[in-house]
PDB file of C-alpha atoms in Angstrom:
ATOM      1  CA  MET F 113      55.525 142.083 122.973  1.00  0.00           C
ATOM      2  CA  ALA F 114      57.005 141.795 119.463  1.00  0.00           C
ATOM      3  CA  LYS F 115      56.119 138.733 117.492  1.00  0.00           C
ATOM      4  CA  ILE F 116      59.020 136.373 116.788  1.00  0.00           C
ATOM      5  CA  SER F 117      59.319 135.485 113.129  1.00  0.00           C
ATOM      6  CA  VAL F 118      59.702 131.909 111.970  1.00  0.00           C
ATOM      7  CA  GLY F 119      62.660 131.153 109.720  1.00  0.00           C
ATOM      8  CA  THR F 120      65.273 133.489 108.273  1.00  0.00           C
ATOM      9  CA  LEU F 121      64.577 135.932 105.484  1.00  0.00           C
ATOM     10  CA  THR F 122      67.865 136.792 103.793  1.00  0.00           C
ATOM     11  CA  VAL F 123      68.708 139.819 101.692  1.00  0.00           C
ATOM     12  CA  PHE F 124      68.218 139.309  97.963  1.00  0.00           C
ATOM     13  CA  ASN F 125      71.034 140.433  95.668  1.00  0.00           C
ATOM     14  CA  HIS F 126      70.320 139.740  92.007  1.00  0.00           C
ATOM     15  CA  GLU F 127      74.066 139.643  91.265  1.00  0.00           C
ATOM     16  CA  VAL F 128      74.495 136.679  93.594  1.00  0.00           C
ATOM     17  CA  HIS F 129      71.153 134.955  94.141  1.00  0.00           C
ATOM     18  CA  ASP F 130      68.540 133.367  91.886  1.00  0.00           C
ATOM     19  CA  TRP F 131      65.281 135.274  91.837  1.00  0.00           C
ATOM     20  CA  ILE F 132      63.035 132.241  91.268  1.00  0.00           C
ATOM     21  CA  ILE F 133      64.497 130.424  94.267  1.00  0.00           C
ATOM     22  CA  TYR F 134      64.289 133.526  96.432  1.00  0.00           C
ATOM     23  CA  LYS F 135      60.655 134.189  95.454  1.00  0.00           C
ATOM     24  CA  ASP F 136      59.664 130.641  96.396  1.00  0.00           C
ATOM     25  CA  ARG F 137      61.403 130.961  99.765  1.00  0.00           C
ATOM     26  CA  LEU F 138      59.758 134.349 100.321  1.00  0.00           C
ATOM     27  CA  GLU F 139      56.300 132.874  99.751  1.00  0.00           C
ATOM     28  CA  GLN F 140      57.030 130.108 102.262  1.00  0.00           C
ATOM     29  CA  TRP F 141      58.236 132.686 104.790  1.00  0.00           C
ATOM     30  CA  PHE F 142      54.992 134.648 104.373  1.00  0.00           C
ATOM     31  CA  LEU F 143      53.017 131.448 104.924  1.00  0.00           C
ATOM     32  CA  ALA F 144      54.995 130.451 108.039  1.00  0.00           C
ATOM     33  CA  ASN F 145      54.553 133.898 109.602  1.00  0.00           C
ATOM     34  CA  ASP F 146      50.870 134.345 108.683  1.00  0.00           C
ATOM     35  CA  VAL F 147      51.476 137.347 106.453  1.00  0.00           C
ATOM     36  CA  GLU F 148      48.242 137.469 104.517  1.00  0.00           C
ATOM     37  CA  LEU F 149      47.997 138.766 100.969  1.00  0.00           C
ATOM     38  CA  GLU F 150      45.529 141.652 100.976  1.00  0.00           C
ATOM     39  CA  GLU F 151      43.122 141.527  98.063  1.00  0.00           C
ATOM     40  CA  LYS F 152      43.977 144.946  96.641  1.00  0.00           C
ATOM     41  CA  THR F 153      47.449 146.139  97.564  1.00  0.00           C
ATOM     42  CA  GLY F 154      49.400 143.661  99.675  1.00  0.00           C
ATOM     43  CA  ASN F 155      51.185 146.604 101.322  1.00  0.00           C
ATOM     44  CA  LYS F 156      52.749 144.526 104.095  1.00  0.00           C
ATOM     45  CA  ARG F 157      54.188 141.954 101.743  1.00  0.00           C
ATOM     46  CA  ARG F 158      55.472 144.700  99.449  1.00  0.00           C
ATOM     47  CA  ALA F 159      57.184 146.438 102.370  1.00  0.00           C
ATOM     48  CA  ILE F 160      58.830 143.205 103.534  1.00  0.00           C
ATOM     49  CA  LEU F 161      60.060 142.442 100.024  1.00  0.00           C
ATOM     50  CA  LEU F 162      61.449 145.945  99.379  1.00  0.00           C
ATOM     51  CA  SER F 163      63.219 145.998 102.745  1.00  0.00           C
ATOM     52  CA  SER F 164      64.844 142.648 101.866  1.00  0.00           C
ATOM     53  CA  LEU F 165      66.429 143.875  98.633  1.00  0.00           C
ATOM     54  CA  ALA F 166      70.105 144.756  98.403  1.00  0.00           C
ATOM     55  CA  GLU F 167      70.930 148.317  97.400  1.00  0.00           C
ATOM     56  CA  GLN F 168      71.863 147.477  93.796  1.00  0.00           C
ATOM     57  CA  THR F 169      68.714 145.356  93.396  1.00  0.00           C
ATOM     58  CA  TYR F 170      66.486 148.085  94.819  1.00  0.00           C
ATOM     59  CA  ARG F 171      68.036 150.576  92.390  1.00  0.00           C
ATOM     60  CA  LEU F 172      67.318 148.190  89.521  1.00  0.00           C
ATOM     61  CA  LEU F 173      63.693 147.820  90.626  1.00  0.00           C
ATOM     62  CA  ARG F 174      63.290 151.581  90.872  1.00  0.00           C
ATOM     63  CA  ASP F 175      64.518 151.961  87.295  1.00  0.00           C
ATOM     64  CA  LEU F 176      62.161 149.250  86.102  1.00  0.00           C
ATOM     65  CA  ALA F 177      59.190 150.957  87.772  1.00  0.00           C
ATOM     66  CA  LEU F 178      59.719 154.397  86.166  1.00  0.00           C
ATOM     67  CA  PRO F 179      57.859 156.662  85.728  1.00  0.00           C
ATOM     68  CA  LYS F 180      56.045 155.286  88.793  1.00  0.00           C
ATOM     69  CA  GLU F 181      57.473 155.262  92.288  1.00  0.00           C
ATOM     70  CA  VAL F 182      58.253 151.875  93.796  1.00  0.00           C
ATOM     71  CA  GLY F 183      56.340 152.737  96.959  1.00  0.00           C
ATOM     72  CA  THR F 184      53.120 153.260  95.009  1.00  0.00           C
ATOM     73  CA  LEU F 185      53.136 149.822  93.396  1.00  0.00           C
ATOM     74  CA  THR F 186      51.232 146.836  94.695  1.00  0.00           C
ATOM     75  CA  TYR F 187      53.018 143.678  95.792  1.00  0.00           C
ATOM     76  CA  THR F 188      51.730 141.873  92.714  1.00  0.00           C
ATOM     77  CA  SER F 189      53.088 144.624  90.448  1.00  0.00           C
ATOM     78  CA  VAL F 190      56.535 144.462  92.060  1.00  0.00           C
ATOM     79  CA  ILE F 191      56.628 140.685  91.595  1.00  0.00           C
ATOM     80  CA  ALA F 192      55.569 141.059  87.960  1.00  0.00           C
ATOM     81  CA  LEU F 193      58.369 143.561  87.264  1.00  0.00           C
ATOM     82  CA  LEU F 194      61.013 141.327  88.791  1.00  0.00           C
ATOM     83  CA  ASP F 195      59.639 138.237  87.037  1.00  0.00           C
ATOM     84  CA  SER F 196      59.696 139.876  83.618  1.00  0.00           C
ATOM     85  CA  HIS F 197      63.272 141.088  84.154  1.00  0.00           C
ATOM     86  CA  PHE F 198      64.800 137.937  85.641  1.00  0.00           C
ATOM     87  CA  GLN F 199      62.739 135.436  83.616  1.00  0.00           C
ATOM     88  CA  PRO F 200      63.179 136.238  79.925  1.00  0.00           C
ATOM     89  CA  LYS F 201      60.953 134.374  77.514  1.00  0.00           C
ATOM     90  CA  LYS F 202      62.216 130.860  76.854  1.00  0.00           C
ATOM     91  CA  CYS F 203      62.436 129.335  73.392  1.00  0.00           C
ATOM     92  CA  GLY F 204      60.988 125.839  73.550  1.00  0.00           C
ATOM     93  CA  PHE F 205      63.142 124.353  70.791  1.00  0.00           C
ATOM     94  CA  ALA F 206      66.291 125.902  72.253  1.00  0.00           C
ATOM     95  CA  GLU F 207      65.482 124.425  75.676  1.00  0.00           C
ATOM     96  CA  ARG F 208      64.827 121.004  74.171  1.00  0.00           C
ATOM     97  CA  SER F 209      68.066 121.161  72.204  1.00  0.00           C
ATOM     98  CA  LYS F 210      69.926 121.919  75.415  1.00  0.00           C
ATOM     99  CA  PHE F 211      68.080 119.084  77.171  1.00  0.00           C
ATOM    100  CA  HIS F 212      68.762 116.425  74.535  1.00  0.00           C
ATOM    101  CA  GLY F 213      72.422 117.425  74.217  1.00  0.00           C
ATOM    102  CA  ALA F 214      73.205 117.268  77.936  1.00  0.00           C
ATOM    103  CA  THR F 215      75.600 114.606  79.260  1.00  0.00           C
ATOM    104  CA  GLN F 216      76.986 113.716  82.660  1.00  0.00           C
ATOM    105  CA  SER F 217      79.949 115.920  83.513  1.00  0.00           C
ATOM    106  CA  SER F 218      83.279 114.653  84.812  1.00  0.00           C
ATOM    107  CA  GLY F 219      83.099 114.382  88.602  1.00  0.00           C
ATOM    108  CA  GLU F 220      79.289 114.747  88.637  1.00  0.00           C
ATOM    109  CA  SER F 221      77.615 112.114  90.802  1.00  0.00           C
ATOM    110  CA  LEU F 222      74.660 110.059  89.609  1.00  0.00           C
ATOM    111  CA  ALA F 223      72.259 111.897  91.933  1.00  0.00           C
ATOM    112  CA  GLU F 224      73.528 115.287  90.764  1.00  0.00           C
ATOM    113  CA  TRP F 225      73.154 114.246  87.142  1.00  0.00           C
ATOM    114  CA  ALA F 226      69.570 113.056  87.714  1.00  0.00           C
ATOM    115  CA  ALA F 227      68.671 116.350  89.411  1.00  0.00           C
ATOM    116  CA  ARG F 228      70.218 118.363  86.569  1.00  0.00           C
ATOM    117  CA  VAL F 229      68.202 116.394  84.012  1.00  0.00           C
ATOM    118  CA  ARG F 230      64.979 117.341  85.820  1.00  0.00           C
ATOM    119  CA  GLY F 231      66.027 120.977  85.919  1.00  0.00           C
ATOM    120  CA  LEU F 232      66.806 121.034  82.201  1.00  0.00           C
ATOM    121  CA  ALA F 233      63.315 119.732  81.430  1.00  0.00           C
ATOM    122  CA  THR F 234      61.598 122.624  83.250  1.00  0.00           C
ATOM    123  CA  HIS F 235      61.021 124.779  80.165  1.00  0.00           C
ATOM    124  CA  CYS F 236      60.803 122.002  77.555  1.00  0.00           C
ATOM    125  CA  ALA F 237      56.994 121.732  77.746  1.00  0.00           C
ATOM    126  CA  PHE F 238      57.010 117.950  77.416  1.00  0.00           C
ATOM    127  CA  GLY F 239      53.619 117.447  79.018  1.00  0.00           C
ATOM    128  CA  GLU F 240      52.689 114.967  81.719  1.00  0.00           C
ATOM    129  CA  ALA F 241      52.289 112.075  79.278  1.00  0.00           C
ATOM    130  CA  VAL F 242      55.910 112.056  78.104  1.00  0.00           C
ATOM    131  CA  PHE F 243      57.726 113.928  80.875  1.00  0.00           C
ATOM    132  CA  GLU F 244      58.846 110.891  82.892  1.00  0.00           C
ATOM    133  CA  ASP F 245      59.949 108.976  79.789  1.00  0.00           C
ATOM    134  CA  ALA F 246      61.895 111.980  78.504  1.00  0.00           C
ATOM    135  CA  ILE F 247      63.890 112.550  81.680  1.00  0.00           C
ATOM    136  CA  ARG F 248      64.511 108.800  82.076  1.00  0.00           C
ATOM    137  CA  ASP F 249      65.859 108.533  78.532  1.00  0.00           C
ATOM    138  CA  ARG F 250      68.100 111.578  78.922  1.00  0.00           C
ATOM    139  CA  PHE F 251      69.473 110.248  82.222  1.00  0.00           C
ATOM    140  CA  VAL F 252      70.381 106.871  80.731  1.00  0.00           C
ATOM    141  CA  LEU F 253      71.649 108.085  77.347  1.00  0.00           C
ATOM    142  CA  GLY F 254      73.652 110.917  78.897  1.00  0.00           C
ATOM    143  CA  LEU F 255      75.491 108.746  81.440  1.00  0.00           C
ATOM    144  CA  ALA F 256      79.250 108.593  81.161  1.00  0.00           C
ATOM    145  CA  PRO F 257      80.472 105.322  79.555  1.00  0.00           C
ATOM    146  CA  GLY F 258      80.949 102.608  82.154  1.00  0.00           C
ATOM    147  CA  PRO F 259      79.346  99.610  83.918  1.00  0.00           C
ATOM    148  CA  GLU F 260      76.393 101.710  85.130  1.00  0.00           C
ATOM    149  CA  ARG F 261      75.406 102.742  81.604  1.00  0.00           C
ATOM    150  CA  ASP F 262      75.979  99.210  80.253  1.00  0.00           C
ATOM    151  CA  LYS F 263      73.735  97.723  82.948  1.00  0.00           C
ATOM    152  CA  LEU F 264      70.866 100.135  82.261  1.00  0.00           C
ATOM    153  CA  PHE F 265      71.086  99.402  78.552  1.00  0.00           C
ATOM    154  CA  THR F 266      70.177  95.751  79.255  1.00  0.00           C
ATOM    155  CA  LEU F 267      66.934  96.598  81.091  1.00  0.00           C
ATOM    156  CA  GLU F 268      63.434  96.781  79.649  1.00  0.00           C
ATOM    157  CA  MET F 269      62.115 100.307  79.161  1.00  0.00           C
ATOM    158  CA  GLU F 270      58.460  99.693  79.982  1.00  0.00           C
ATOM    159  CA  GLU F 271      58.748  99.633  83.785  1.00  0.00           C
ATOM    160  CA  LEU F 272      61.946 101.661  84.148  1.00  0.00           C
ATOM    161  CA  THR F 273      61.530 105.140  85.627  1.00  0.00           C
ATOM    162  CA  LEU F 274      64.150 107.749  86.436  1.00  0.00           C
ATOM    163  CA  SER F 275      64.110 106.828  90.121  1.00  0.00           C
ATOM    164  CA  LYS F 276      64.546 103.111  89.344  1.00  0.00           C
ATOM    165  CA  ALA F 277      67.314 103.847  86.847  1.00  0.00           C
ATOM    166  CA  LEU F 278      69.114 105.980  89.428  1.00  0.00           C
ATOM    167  CA  ALA F 279      68.793 103.264  92.098  1.00  0.00           C
ATOM    168  CA  MET F 280      70.071 100.590  89.696  1.00  0.00           C
ATOM    169  CA  ALA F 281      73.044 102.723  88.629  1.00  0.00           C
ATOM    170  CA  GLU F 282      73.903 103.504  92.258  1.00  0.00           C
ATOM    171  CA  GLY F 283      73.843  99.782  93.047  1.00  0.00           C
ATOM    172  CA  VAL F 284      76.279  99.021  90.238  1.00  0.00           C
ATOM    173  CA  ARG F 285      78.549 101.839  91.372  1.00  0.00           C
ATOM    174  CA  CYS F 286      78.583 100.628  95.002  1.00  0.00           C
ATOM    175  CA  ALA F 287      79.329  97.055  93.929  1.00  0.00           C
ATOM    176  CA  ARG F 288      82.157  98.205  91.672  1.00  0.00           C
ATOM    177  CA  GLU F 289      83.745 100.305  94.415  1.00  0.00           C
ATOM    178  CA  GLY F 290      83.370  97.488  96.947  1.00  0.00           C
ATOM    179  CA  SER F 291      85.131  95.012  94.671  1.00  0.00           C
ATOM    180  CA  ARG F 292      88.148  97.297  94.500  1.00  0.00           C
ATOM    181  CA  GLN F 293      88.723  97.136  98.235  1.00  0.00           C
ATOM    182  CA  THR F 294      90.867  94.376  99.736  1.00  0.00           C
ATOM    183  CA  ALA F 295      88.856  91.740 101.577  1.00  0.00           C
ATOM    184  CA  PRO F 296      89.212  91.808 105.426  1.00  0.00           C
ATOM    185  CA  GLY F 297      92.122  89.657 106.571  1.00  0.00           C
ATOM    186  CA  ALA F 298      93.631  89.286 103.132  1.00  0.00           C
ATOM    187  CA  ALA F 299      97.359  89.761 102.905  1.00  0.00           C
ATOM    188  CA  PRO F 300      98.473  92.858 101.010  1.00  0.00           C
ATOM    189  CA  PRO F 301     100.219  92.264  97.694  1.00  0.00           C
ATOM    190  CA  ASP F 302     103.956  91.668  97.837  1.00  0.00           C
ATOM    191  CA  PRO F 303     105.972  94.811  97.220  1.00  0.00           C
ATOM    192  CA  LEU F 304     108.077  94.995  94.111  1.00  0.00           C
ATOM    193  CA  HIS F 305     111.730  94.296  94.916  1.00  0.00           C
ATOM    194  CA  VAL F 306     114.628  95.417  92.751  1.00  0.00           C
ATOM    195  CA  PHE F 307     117.980  93.796  93.373  1.00  0.00           C
ATOM    196  CA  LYS F 308     121.380  95.145  92.480  1.00  0.00           C
ATOM    197  CA  MET F 309     123.669  92.587  90.869  1.00  0.00           C
ATOM    198  CA  ALA F 310     127.209  93.308  89.904  1.00  0.00           C
ATOM    199  CA  ALA F 311     129.119  91.370  87.300  1.00  0.00           C
ATOM    200  CA  ALA F 312     132.646  90.409  88.272  1.00  0.00           C
ATOM    201  CA  PRO F 313     135.472  91.106  85.830  1.00  0.00           C
ATOM    202  CA  ARG F 314     136.267  88.199  83.621  1.00  0.00           C
ATOM    203  CA  THR F 315     139.669  86.644  83.964  1.00  0.00           C
ATOM    204  CA  ALA F 316     142.252  86.792  81.255  1.00  0.00           C
ATOM    205  CA  ALA F 317     141.772  83.090  80.661  1.00  0.00           C
ATOM    206  CA  ALA F 318     138.049  83.566  80.223  1.00  0.00           C
ATOM    207  CA  ARG F 319     138.620  86.446  77.798  1.00  0.00           C
ATOM    208  CA  ALA F 320     141.102  84.438  75.737  1.00  0.00           C
ATOM    209  CA  PRO F 321     139.754  83.136  72.432  1.00  0.00           C
ATOM    210  CA  GLY F 322     140.676  79.551  73.265  1.00  0.00           C
ATOM    211  CA  SER F 323     139.382  79.479  76.786  1.00  0.00           C
ATOM    212  CA  THR F 324     137.534  76.363  77.868  1.00  0.00           C
ATOM    213  CA  GLN F 325     133.962  76.231  79.036  1.00  0.00           C
ATOM    214  CA  ALA F 326     135.050  75.341  82.566  1.00  0.00           C
ATOM    215  CA  ALA F 327     137.303  78.393  82.773  1.00  0.00           C
ATOM    216  CA  ARG F 328     134.473  80.644  81.531  1.00  0.00           C
ATOM    217  CA  ASP F 329     132.166  79.191  84.195  1.00  0.00           C
ATOM    218  CA  GLY F 330     134.603  80.174  86.920  1.00  0.00           C
ATOM    219  CA  GLY F 331     136.031  76.683  87.357  1.00  0.00           C
ATOM    220  CA  GLY F 332     139.527  75.409  87.040  1.00  0.00           C
ATOM    221  CA  GLY F 333     140.610  76.264  90.602  1.00  0.00           C
ATOM    222  CA  SER F 334     139.663  79.950  90.461  1.00  0.00           C
ATOM    223  CA  ALA F 335     139.350  81.396  93.956  1.00  0.00           C
ATOM    224  CA  GLY F 336     137.035  84.274  92.945  1.00  0.00           C
ATOM    225  CA  PRO F 337     133.240  84.236  92.882  1.00  0.00           C
ATOM    226  CA  VAL F 338     131.575  82.017  90.331  1.00  0.00           C
ATOM    227  CA  THR F 339     130.429  83.948  87.241  1.00  0.00           C
ATOM    228  CA  CYS F 340     127.859  82.519  84.833  1.00  0.00           C
ATOM    229  CA  SER F 341     129.012  82.552  81.239  1.00  0.00           C
ATOM    230  CA  ALA F 342     125.481  82.659  79.889  1.00  0.00           C
ATOM    231  CA  CYS F 343     124.395  85.933  81.518  1.00  0.00           C
ATOM    232  CA  GLY F 344     127.552  87.349  83.149  1.00  0.00           C
ATOM    233  CA  TYR F 345     126.151  87.596  86.697  1.00  0.00           C
ATOM    234  CA  GLU F 346     127.619  86.120  89.877  1.00  0.00           C
ATOM    235  CA  GLY F 347     126.013  83.791  92.349  1.00  0.00           C
ATOM    236  CA  HIS F 348     125.053  80.850  90.129  1.00  0.00           C
ATOM    237  CA  GLN F 349     126.542  78.496  87.577  1.00  0.00           C
ATOM    238  CA  LEU F 350     125.750  77.825  83.966  1.00  0.00           C
ATOM    239  CA  PRO F 351     123.590  74.650  84.386  1.00  0.00           C
ATOM    240  CA  ILE F 352     120.932  76.512  86.405  1.00  0.00           C
ATOM    241  CA  CYS F 353     120.892  79.732  84.373  1.00  0.00           C
ATOM    242  CA  LYS F 354     117.642  80.363  82.500  1.00  0.00           C
ATOM    243  CA  PHE F 355     119.430  82.341  79.810  1.00  0.00           C
ATOM    244  CA  THR F 356     121.047  79.196  78.388  1.00  0.00           C
ATOM    245  CA  ARG F 357     117.847  78.889  76.336  1.00  0.00           C
ATOM    246  CA  TYR F 358     118.317  82.311  74.729  1.00  0.00           C
ATOM    247  CA  LYS F 359     119.951  82.889  71.383  1.00  0.00           C
ATOM    248  CA  CYS F 360     122.621  85.581  71.081  1.00  0.00           C
ATOM    249  CA  LYS F 361     121.689  88.466  68.811  1.00  0.00           C
ATOM    250  CA  LYS F 362     125.309  89.012  67.863  1.00  0.00           C
ATOM    251  CA  CYS F 363     126.640  85.627  66.873  1.00  0.00           C
ATOM    252  CA  GLY F 364     123.376  83.655  66.569  1.00  0.00           C
ATOM    253  CA  VAL F 365     124.586  80.869  68.888  1.00  0.00           C
ATOM    254  CA  LYS F 366     122.161  79.589  71.514  1.00  0.00           C
ATOM    255  CA  GLY F 367     123.391  79.500  75.123  1.00  0.00           C
ATOM    256  CA  HIS F 368     124.357  83.065  76.089  1.00  0.00           C
ATOM    257  CA  LEU F 369     123.262  86.675  75.872  1.00  0.00           C
ATOM    258  CA  ARG F 370     124.653  89.309  73.579  1.00  0.00           C
ATOM    259  CA  ARG F 371     126.213  91.175  76.538  1.00  0.00           C
ATOM    260  CA  VAL F 372     128.611  88.257  77.229  1.00  0.00           C
ATOM    261  CA  CYS F 373     129.241  87.283  73.639  1.00  0.00           C
ATOM    262  CA  PRO F 374     132.963  86.573  73.025  1.00  0.00           C
ATOM    263  CA  GLY F 375     134.700  89.722  71.880  1.00  0.00           C
ATOM    264  CA  LYS F 376     132.126  92.080  73.492  1.00  0.00           C
ATOM    265  CA  ASN F 377     133.099  93.975  76.642  1.00  0.00           C
ATOM    266  CA  LEU F 378     131.094  92.982  79.679  1.00  0.00           C
ATOM    267  CA  VAL F 379     128.972  95.716  81.273  1.00  0.00           C
ATOM    268  CA  ARG F 380     130.214  96.216  84.823  1.00  0.00           C
ATOM    269  CA  GLN F 381     126.972  96.739  86.708  1.00  0.00           C
ATOM    270  CA  HIS F 382     123.314  96.063  86.037  1.00  0.00           C
ATOM    271  CA  PHE F 383     119.994  96.363  87.773  1.00  0.00           C
ATOM    272  CA  VAL F 384     117.489  93.613  87.213  1.00  0.00           C
ATOM    273  CA  GLU F 385     114.045  93.081  88.568  1.00  0.00           C
ATOM    274  CA  CYS F 386     113.712  89.796  90.412  1.00  0.00           C
ATOM    275  CA  SER F 387     110.251  88.948  89.048  1.00  0.00           C
ATOM    276  CA  ALA F 388     110.631  90.238  85.482  1.00  0.00           C
ATOM    277  CA  SER F 389     112.018  88.448  82.472  1.00  0.00           C
ATOM    278  CA  CYS F 390     115.142  89.558  80.688  1.00  0.00           C
ATOM    279  CA  ASN F 391     114.993  92.666  78.519  1.00  0.00           C
ATOM    280  CA  GLU F 392     118.257  92.024  76.747  1.00  0.00           C
ATOM    281  CA  ASP F 393     116.592  91.953  73.295  1.00  0.00           C
ATOM    282  CA  ASP F 394     117.618  88.276  72.863  1.00  0.00           C
ATOM    283  CA  GLU F 395     115.221  85.663  71.631  1.00  0.00           C
ATOM    284  CA  LEU F 396     113.903  82.701  73.586  1.00  0.00           C
TER     285      LEU F 396
END
């Protein structure tokens, strides 16, 4: 009876997959399935690895092994060839420059940013003594401007680790998002209403130079709608109009707007917002 393997061993294609990740997974698969590493050749492991390579990757390995044949190499030799090809020598200063210049990207979560900081420190050779402080500092200093970064800047550095900084930043983020939500049972904000108000045509008496204030206010027995002489709109009279406090930009007289100044044609139709103040360019 054939032995059932544990886990799934996928095909490795160097154009798509990362060799370091695949090699780690391959070692775990060998361990889970009791594939022992023979002291001299490791023929079984080599055969499993070669059979798991995509065609273009196998061709690359064959070229790397020349003038030797791939089938004559040990498992350790095959791994060494692939390591040397897919892991070029790293420049320590270049890796540190990349590490210290990294910042949180737009749309990158706090957890993703913390994980990327750890990955960038892989080849920086910080050493165990300064590793945790280095990744903590880069996480905090590289955060996007906002309440999370401001909060971390107020904390003491001595007892702050990367994990604590991440937890603190996540707490600030959750609180900020929760405050944006409407409390349960609270009434939604009133919608913005825009009313249409039409100005009635002024009578000949009101347009006359010698017209009285009562005639301009729609009095004097006029049967039409009452029109305010301060703003030109219908539906209210002069004593209750708020624009009686405004000074006309045309004649300089306080008590009406420029649009209803004597001698100026009245605009026929206007749209005003019920909750906004006048935008007539007159002064209060």
